[in-house]
PDB file of C-alpha atoms in Angstrom:
ATOM      1  CA  THR M 160     -34.453 -83.732 100.732  1.00  0.00           C
ATOM      2  CA  GLN M 161     -33.629 -86.000 103.858  1.00  0.00           C
ATOM      3  CA  LEU M 162     -36.591 -85.358 105.787  1.00  0.00           C
ATOM      4  CA  LEU M 163     -36.248 -88.208 108.012  1.00  0.00           C
ATOM      5  CA  GLU M 164     -33.205 -88.899 110.518  1.00  0.00           C
ATOM      6  CA  GLN M 165     -33.069 -92.904 112.298  1.00  0.00           C
ATOM      7  CA  SER M 166     -30.792 -93.618 114.860  1.00  0.00           C
ATOM      8  CA  PRO M 167     -29.305 -95.889 115.944  1.00  0.00           C
ATOM      9  CA  GLN M 168     -28.108 -97.414 112.658  1.00  0.00           C
ATOM     10  CA  PHE M 169     -26.401-100.066 113.568  1.00  0.00           C
ATOM     11  CA  LEU M 170     -27.176-101.872 116.545  1.00  0.00           C
ATOM     12  CA  SER M 171     -26.440-105.558 117.870  1.00  0.00           C
ATOM     13  CA  ILE M 172     -27.588-106.971 120.780  1.00  0.00           C
ATOM     14  CA  GLN M 173     -27.971-110.313 122.567  1.00  0.00           C
ATOM     15  CA  GLU M 174     -31.457-111.854 122.266  1.00  0.00           C
ATOM     16  CA  GLY M 175     -33.635-111.097 125.517  1.00  0.00           C
ATOM     17  CA  GLU M 176     -32.412-107.549 125.167  1.00  0.00           C
ATOM     18  CA  ASN M 177     -34.947-104.795 124.770  1.00  0.00           C
ATOM     19  CA  LEU M 178     -33.854-101.792 122.251  1.00  0.00           C
ATOM     20  CA  THR M 179     -35.464 -98.647 120.480  1.00  0.00           C
ATOM     21  CA  VAL M 180     -34.954 -96.810 117.172  1.00  0.00           C
ATOM     22  CA  TYR M 181     -35.850 -93.796 116.572  1.00  0.00           C
ATOM     23  CA  CYS M 182     -36.937 -91.817 113.498  1.00  0.00           C
ATOM     24  CA  ASN M 183     -36.170 -87.363 113.803  1.00  0.00           C
ATOM     25  CA  SER M 184     -37.854 -84.234 111.452  1.00  0.00           C
ATOM     26  CA  SER M 185     -38.109 -81.172 111.654  1.00  0.00           C
ATOM     27  CA  SER M 186     -41.041 -81.013 110.181  1.00  0.00           C
ATOM     28  CA  VAL M 187     -43.946 -82.376 110.731  1.00  0.00           C
ATOM     29  CA  PHE M 188     -46.267 -85.309 109.236  1.00  0.00           C
ATOM     30  CA  SER M 189     -49.509 -86.210 107.656  1.00  0.00           C
ATOM     31  CA  SER M 190     -48.935 -90.080 109.041  1.00  0.00           C
ATOM     32  CA  LEU M 191     -45.828 -92.038 109.646  1.00  0.00           C
ATOM     33  CA  GLN M 192     -45.143 -95.816 108.631  1.00  0.00           C
ATOM     34  CA  TRP M 193     -42.651 -98.225 109.928  1.00  0.00           C
ATOM     35  CA  TYR M 194     -41.642-101.297 107.662  1.00  0.00           C
ATOM     36  CA  ARG M 195     -38.607-104.161 108.092  1.00  0.00           C
ATOM     37  CA  GLN M 196     -36.883-105.361 105.484  1.00  0.00           C
ATOM     38  CA  GLU M 197     -34.972-108.744 104.781  1.00  0.00           C
ATOM     39  CA  PRO M 198     -32.107-109.205 103.236  1.00  0.00           C
ATOM     40  CA  GLY M 199     -33.177-110.594  99.218  1.00  0.00           C
ATOM     41  CA  GLU M 200     -36.843-108.655  99.940  1.00  0.00           C
ATOM     42  CA  GLY M 201     -39.019-105.639  99.436  1.00  0.00           C
ATOM     43  CA  PRO M 202     -40.345-104.361 102.864  1.00  0.00           C
ATOM     44  CA  VAL M 203     -42.685-104.469 104.835  1.00  0.00           C
ATOM     45  CA  LEU M 204     -45.342-102.624 106.469  1.00  0.00           C
ATOM     46  CA  LEU M 205     -45.692-102.927 110.351  1.00  0.00           C
ATOM     47  CA  VAL M 206     -47.502-100.161 111.669  1.00  0.00           C
ATOM     48  CA  THR M 207     -49.238 -96.653 110.160  1.00  0.00           C
ATOM     49  CA  VAL M 208     -50.082 -94.517 113.054  1.00  0.00           C
ATOM     50  CA  VAL M 209     -51.271 -91.099 112.417  1.00  0.00           C
ATOM     51  CA  THR M 210     -52.546 -89.095 114.985  1.00  0.00           C
ATOM     52  CA  GLY M 211     -49.987 -87.046 117.781  1.00  0.00           C
ATOM     53  CA  GLY M 212     -49.055 -89.624 121.264  1.00  0.00           C
ATOM     54  CA  GLU M 213     -50.569 -92.691 119.677  1.00  0.00           C
ATOM     55  CA  VAL M 214     -48.779 -95.711 120.732  1.00  0.00           C
ATOM     56  CA  LYS M 215     -49.099 -98.921 118.823  1.00  0.00           C
ATOM     57  CA  LYS M 216     -49.099-102.256 120.360  1.00  0.00           C
ATOM     58  CA  LEU M 217     -47.806-105.403 117.140  1.00  0.00           C
ATOM     59  CA  LYS M 218     -47.192-108.361 120.008  1.00  0.00           C
ATOM     60  CA  ARG M 219     -43.332-107.321 121.672  1.00  0.00           C
ATOM     61  CA  LEU M 220     -43.188-104.087 118.611  1.00  0.00           C
ATOM     62  CA  THR M 221     -44.295-100.607 120.756  1.00  0.00           C
ATOM     63  CA  PHE M 222     -44.266 -97.989 118.780  1.00  0.00           C
ATOM     64  CA  GLN M 223     -45.221 -94.155 119.728  1.00  0.00           C
ATOM     65  CA  PHE M 224     -45.887 -90.304 117.176  1.00  0.00           C
ATOM     66  CA  GLY M 225     -44.703 -87.996 118.800  1.00  0.00           C
ATOM     67  CA  ASP M 226     -47.355 -85.491 119.930  1.00  0.00           C
ATOM     68  CA  ALA M 227     -46.479 -82.986 117.890  1.00  0.00           C
ATOM     69  CA  ARG M 228     -45.988 -85.021 115.180  1.00  0.00           C
ATOM     70  CA  LYS M 229     -42.634 -85.070 114.281  1.00  0.00           C
ATOM     71  CA  ASP M 230     -40.781 -87.928 115.494  1.00  0.00           C
ATOM     72  CA  SER M 231     -41.368 -91.841 116.627  1.00  0.00           C
ATOM     73  CA  SER M 232     -39.952 -94.889 118.099  1.00  0.00           C
ATOM     74  CA  LEU M 233     -39.954 -98.311 117.759  1.00  0.00           C
ATOM     75  CA  HIS M 234     -39.475 -99.731 121.134  1.00  0.00           C
ATOM     76  CA  ILE M 235     -38.473-103.888 120.773  1.00  0.00           C
ATOM     77  CA  THR M 236     -38.975-105.874 123.883  1.00  0.00           C
ATOM     78  CA  ALA M 237     -36.960-109.324 124.783  1.00  0.00           C
ATOM     79  CA  ALA M 238     -35.528-108.987 120.721  1.00  0.00           C
ATOM     80  CA  GLN M 239     -35.146-112.543 119.119  1.00  0.00           C
ATOM     81  CA  PRO M 240     -33.359-113.923 116.076  1.00  0.00           C
ATOM     82  CA  GLY M 241     -36.341-112.710 114.403  1.00  0.00           C
ATOM     83  CA  ASP M 242     -36.563-109.922 114.577  1.00  0.00           C
ATOM     84  CA  THR M 243     -32.917-109.094 112.328  1.00  0.00           C
ATOM     85  CA  GLY M 244     -33.440-106.884 110.031  1.00  0.00           C
ATOM     86  CA  LEU M 245     -34.082-103.001 108.592  1.00  0.00           C
ATOM     87  CA  TYR M 246     -35.911-101.558 109.929  1.00  0.00           C
ATOM     88  CA  LEU M 247     -37.041 -97.771 108.129  1.00  0.00           C
ATOM     89  CA  CYS M 248     -39.578 -94.814 109.211  1.00  0.00           C
ATOM     90  CA  HIS M 249     -41.909 -93.647 106.037  1.00  0.00           C
ATOM     91  CA  ALA M 250     -43.584 -90.277 106.759  1.00  0.00           C
ATOM     92  CA  GLY M 251     -46.242 -88.430 104.293  1.00  0.00           C
ATOM     93  CA  GLY M 252     -46.660 -85.071 103.573  1.00  0.00           C
ATOM     94  CA  THR M 253     -48.040 -82.925 101.694  1.00  0.00           C
ATOM     95  CA  SER M 254     -47.375 -84.019  97.574  1.00  0.00           C
ATOM     96  CA  TYR M 255     -45.635 -86.676  96.324  1.00  0.00           C
ATOM     97  CA  GLY M 256     -42.387 -84.779  96.493  1.00  0.00           C
ATOM     98  CA  LYS M 257     -41.821 -85.047 100.319  1.00  0.00           C
ATOM     99  CA  LEU M 258     -42.842 -89.076 100.347  1.00  0.00           C
ATOM    100  CA  THR M 259     -39.548 -89.496 102.028  1.00  0.00           C
ATOM    101  CA  PHE M 260     -38.062 -92.483 104.059  1.00  0.00           C
ATOM    102  CA  GLY M 261     -35.579 -92.772 106.905  1.00  0.00           C
ATOM    103  CA  GLN M 262     -31.504 -94.061 105.939  1.00  0.00           C
ATOM    104  CA  GLY M 263     -32.955 -97.239 107.988  1.00  0.00           C
ATOM    105  CA  THR M 264     -31.362 -98.665 110.909  1.00  0.00           C
ATOM    106  CA  ILE M 265     -29.851-102.690 110.582  1.00  0.00           C
ATOM    107  CA  LEU M 266     -30.396-104.363 113.980  1.00  0.00           C
ATOM    108  CA  THR M 267     -28.683-107.840 114.427  1.00  0.00           C
ATOM    109  CA  VAL M 268     -30.214-110.093 116.779  1.00  0.00           C
ATOM    110  CA  HIS M 269     -27.507-112.483 118.328  1.00  0.00           C
ATOM    111  CA  PRO M 270     -28.841-116.032 119.669  1.00  0.00           C
TER     112      PRO M 270
ATOM    113  CA  GLU G 550     -51.585-115.093  92.559  1.00  0.00           C
ATOM    114  CA  THR G 551     -51.282-111.769  95.690  1.00  0.00           C
ATOM    115  CA  GLY G 552     -49.708-108.982  96.550  1.00  0.00           C
ATOM    116  CA  VAL G 553     -46.716-107.412  94.449  1.00  0.00           C
ATOM    117  CA  THR G 554     -45.340-109.538  91.795  1.00  0.00           C
ATOM    118  CA  GLN G 555     -41.232-108.212  90.491  1.00  0.00           C
ATOM    119  CA  THR G 556     -39.256-109.427  87.489  1.00  0.00           C
ATOM    120  CA  PRO G 557     -36.782-110.131  86.595  1.00  0.00           C
ATOM    121  CA  ARG G 558     -35.715-110.921  90.748  1.00  0.00           C
ATOM    122  CA  HIS G 559     -31.798-110.590  89.346  1.00  0.00           C
ATOM    123  CA  LEU G 560     -30.614-108.583  86.311  1.00  0.00           C
ATOM    124  CA  VAL G 561     -27.365-107.703  84.950  1.00  0.00           C
ATOM    125  CA  MET G 562     -26.828-105.977  81.611  1.00  0.00           C
ATOM    126  CA  GLY G 563     -24.578-103.961  79.809  1.00  0.00           C
ATOM    127  CA  MET G 564     -24.324-100.420  79.254  1.00  0.00           C
ATOM    128  CA  THR G 565     -25.481 -99.925  75.620  1.00  0.00           C
ATOM    129  CA  ASN G 566     -28.236-103.309  76.635  1.00  0.00           C
ATOM    130  CA  LYS G 567     -32.101-102.058  76.626  1.00  0.00           C
ATOM    131  CA  LYS G 568     -33.960-104.025  79.442  1.00  0.00           C
ATOM    132  CA  SER G 569     -37.145-103.680  80.780  1.00  0.00           C
ATOM    133  CA  LEU G 570     -37.999-104.432  85.092  1.00  0.00           C
ATOM    134  CA  LYS G 571     -41.910-106.042  85.285  1.00  0.00           C
ATOM    135  CA  CYS G 572     -44.020-105.054  88.226  1.00  0.00           C
ATOM    136  CA  GLU G 573     -47.817-106.816  88.662  1.00  0.00           C
ATOM    137  CA  GLN G 574     -49.945-105.661  91.164  1.00  0.00           C
ATOM    138  CA  HIS G 575     -53.508-107.780  92.629  1.00  0.00           C
ATOM    139  CA  LEU G 576     -54.259-105.701  95.625  1.00  0.00           C
ATOM    140  CA  GLY G 577     -57.291-103.099  93.290  1.00  0.00           C
ATOM    141  CA  HIS G 578     -54.791-100.492  94.154  1.00  0.00           C
ATOM    142  CA  ASN G 579     -54.974 -96.892  92.727  1.00  0.00           C
ATOM    143  CA  ALA G 580     -50.934 -95.965  93.238  1.00  0.00           C
ATOM    144  CA  MET G 581     -47.817 -97.626  92.003  1.00  0.00           C
ATOM    145  CA  TYR G 582     -44.292 -96.608  92.480  1.00  0.00           C
ATOM    146  CA  TRP G 583     -40.490 -97.446  91.341  1.00  0.00           C
ATOM    147  CA  TYR G 584     -38.126 -96.901  94.425  1.00  0.00           C
ATOM    148  CA  LYS G 585     -34.005 -97.306  94.006  1.00  0.00           C
ATOM    149  CA  GLN G 586     -32.172 -98.541  96.360  1.00  0.00           C
ATOM    150  CA  SER G 587     -29.194 -97.765  97.262  1.00  0.00           C
ATOM    151  CA  ALA G 588     -26.176 -99.818  99.439  1.00  0.00           C
ATOM    152  CA  LYS G 589     -25.696 -97.013 102.543  1.00  0.00           C
ATOM    153  CA  LYS G 590     -28.243 -94.497 101.153  1.00  0.00           C
ATOM    154  CA  PRO G 591     -31.617 -93.772 101.570  1.00  0.00           C
ATOM    155  CA  LEU G 592     -34.366 -95.502  99.697  1.00  0.00           C
ATOM    156  CA  GLU G 593     -35.261 -93.462  97.005  1.00  0.00           C
ATOM    157  CA  LEU G 594     -39.104 -92.166  95.198  1.00  0.00           C
ATOM    158  CA  MET G 595     -38.477 -92.459  91.402  1.00  0.00           C
ATOM    159  CA  PHE G 596     -41.633 -92.240  90.195  1.00  0.00           C
ATOM    160  CA  VAL G 597     -45.516 -92.261  90.693  1.00  0.00           C
ATOM    161  CA  TYR G 598     -48.368 -93.256  89.137  1.00  0.00           C
ATOM    162  CA  SER G 599     -51.565 -92.230  90.538  1.00  0.00           C
ATOM    163  CA  LEU G 600     -54.676 -92.848  89.238  1.00  0.00           C
ATOM    164  CA  GLU G 601     -53.392 -92.367  85.684  1.00  0.00           C
ATOM    165  CA  GLU G 602     -51.350 -89.157  86.732  1.00  0.00           C
ATOM    166  CA  ARG G 603     -47.644 -89.614  86.529  1.00  0.00           C
ATOM    167  CA  VAL G 604     -45.484 -87.460  89.228  1.00  0.00           C
ATOM    168  CA  GLU G 605     -41.615 -88.201  88.721  1.00  0.00           C
ATOM    169  CA  ASN G 606     -38.168 -86.533  90.849  1.00  0.00           C
ATOM    170  CA  ASN G 607     -36.454 -84.541  88.566  1.00  0.00           C
ATOM    171  CA  SER G 608     -32.890 -86.009  89.638  1.00  0.00           C
ATOM    172  CA  VAL G 609     -34.095 -89.051  88.144  1.00  0.00           C
ATOM    173  CA  PRO G 610     -31.171 -89.729  84.962  1.00  0.00           C
ATOM    174  CA  SER G 611     -33.870 -90.101  81.662  1.00  0.00           C
ATOM    175  CA  ARG G 612     -32.185 -93.166  80.519  1.00  0.00           C
ATOM    176  CA  PHE G 613     -34.786 -94.454  83.304  1.00  0.00           C
ATOM    177  CA  SER G 614     -38.686 -95.097  81.155  1.00  0.00           C
ATOM    178  CA  PRO G 615     -41.651 -95.825  83.631  1.00  0.00           C
ATOM    179  CA  GLU G 616     -43.927 -97.338  81.190  1.00  0.00           C
ATOM    180  CA  CYS G 617     -47.712 -97.639  83.525  1.00  0.00           C
ATOM    181  CA  PRO G 618     -50.473 -99.613  81.249  1.00  0.00           C
ATOM    182  CA  ASN G 619     -53.108 -99.870  83.364  1.00  0.00           C
ATOM    183  CA  SER G 620     -53.645 -99.878  87.362  1.00  0.00           C
ATOM    184  CA  SER G 621     -52.609-103.197  87.982  1.00  0.00           C
ATOM    185  CA  HIS G 622     -48.730-103.236  85.447  1.00  0.00           C
ATOM    186  CA  LEU G 623     -45.983-100.602  85.576  1.00  0.00           C
ATOM    187  CA  PHE G 624     -42.749-100.769  83.831  1.00  0.00           C
ATOM    188  CA  LEU G 625     -39.132 -99.032  84.119  1.00  0.00           C
ATOM    189  CA  HIS G 626     -38.000 -99.329  81.037  1.00  0.00           C
ATOM    190  CA  LEU G 627     -33.700 -99.110  81.116  1.00  0.00           C
ATOM    191  CA  HIS G 628     -31.461 -97.812  78.495  1.00  0.00           C
ATOM    192  CA  THR G 629     -27.364 -97.295  78.558  1.00  0.00           C
ATOM    193  CA  LEU G 630     -27.354 -97.821  82.088  1.00  0.00           C
ATOM    194  CA  GLN G 631     -23.918 -96.427  83.831  1.00  0.00           C
ATOM    195  CA  PRO G 632     -22.630 -98.901  86.499  1.00  0.00           C
ATOM    196  CA  GLU G 633     -23.183 -96.422  89.633  1.00  0.00           C
ATOM    197  CA  ASP G 634     -27.249 -97.329  88.545  1.00  0.00           C
ATOM    198  CA  SER G 635     -26.619-100.576  89.604  1.00  0.00           C
ATOM    199  CA  ALA G 636     -29.033-101.508  93.298  1.00  0.00           C
ATOM    200  CA  LEU G 637     -32.177-102.788  93.769  1.00  0.00           C
ATOM    201  CA  TYR G 638     -34.894-101.300  92.287  1.00  0.00           C
ATOM    202  CA  LEU G 639     -38.156-101.795  94.313  1.00  0.00           C
ATOM    203  CA  CYS G 640     -42.420-101.373  92.964  1.00  0.00           C
ATOM    204  CA  ALA G 641     -44.584-100.779  95.201  1.00  0.00           C
ATOM    205  CA  SER G 642     -48.767-100.545  94.962  1.00  0.00           C
ATOM    206  CA  SER G 643     -50.893 -98.111  98.098  1.00  0.00           C
ATOM    207  CA  GLN G 644     -54.466 -97.712  98.390  1.00  0.00           C
ATOM    208  CA  GLY G 645     -54.541 -94.101  97.722  1.00  0.00           C
ATOM    209  CA  GLY G 646     -51.201 -91.833  98.538  1.00  0.00           C
ATOM    210  CA  GLN G 647     -49.308 -89.502 100.709  1.00  0.00           C
ATOM    211  CA  GLY G 648     -48.308 -91.628 103.142  1.00  0.00           C
ATOM    212  CA  TYR G 649     -50.436 -94.691 103.379  1.00  0.00           C
ATOM    213  CA  GLY G 650     -48.697 -97.405 104.070  1.00  0.00           C
ATOM    214  CA  TYR G 651     -47.302 -99.186 100.751  1.00  0.00           C
ATOM    215  CA  THR G 652     -46.698-103.041  99.270  1.00  0.00           C
ATOM    216  CA  PHE G 653     -43.657-103.879  98.416  1.00  0.00           C
ATOM    217  CA  GLY G 654     -42.829-106.591  95.617  1.00  0.00           C
ATOM    218  CA  SER G 655     -39.144-108.857  96.365  1.00  0.00           C
ATOM    219  CA  GLY G 656     -37.149-106.340  93.761  1.00  0.00           C
ATOM    220  CA  THR G 657     -34.637-106.737  91.546  1.00  0.00           C
ATOM    221  CA  ARG G 658     -30.984-106.702  91.867  1.00  0.00           C
ATOM    222  CA  LEU G 659     -29.675-105.262  89.410  1.00  0.00           C
ATOM    223  CA  THR G 660     -26.253-105.259  87.939  1.00  0.00           C
ATOM    224  CA  VAL G 661     -24.857-102.668  85.326  1.00  0.00           C
ATOM    225  CA  VAL G 662     -21.135-104.482  83.769  1.00  0.00           C
TER     226      VAL G 662
END
């Protein structure tokens, strides 16, 4: 069951621009993670958020968990070509059957 | 060696072949997972082994068979696959489950001909 909707699906920007990726659901989750995946590799965990309204920063990346723990956003400031990749959100539920990933956002940052 | 290691990285097999994918984690995690990643589709959870308990996605065909001999090793046995099974198969581990962060391997790119 697709519980998470990511938007946009594709994002092509120039180096130095800012961007935001969204991850939305109608369900409440106990935690949410963001991953980045490069071609030919597995996803790499960027951050886990667990508290409604929580904001975490990782260098130029800012992650926010919605107050109701149903949605999250990833904001990148001054994007660089090294940020290029597939960004995935993943949420934990109450049982393994409810674990789910969003369909991903493919980000391309042009020099 | 640290992290999650998957072998082989690439595999081409015929529909009548039997092959196995291997995953090994050196992180001391107590849960291991198999995920399938197909083009234009979200990551699909196939199997979970947590504290020696197996949980599976009921939509996974029986031609995929997991094996977890201990907490560090996970296998996916493949038998009479179909071309639509071609995908990237990812192994992951976590300490605890239910939404804790995963450590993924680099995956096995499987092509069924």
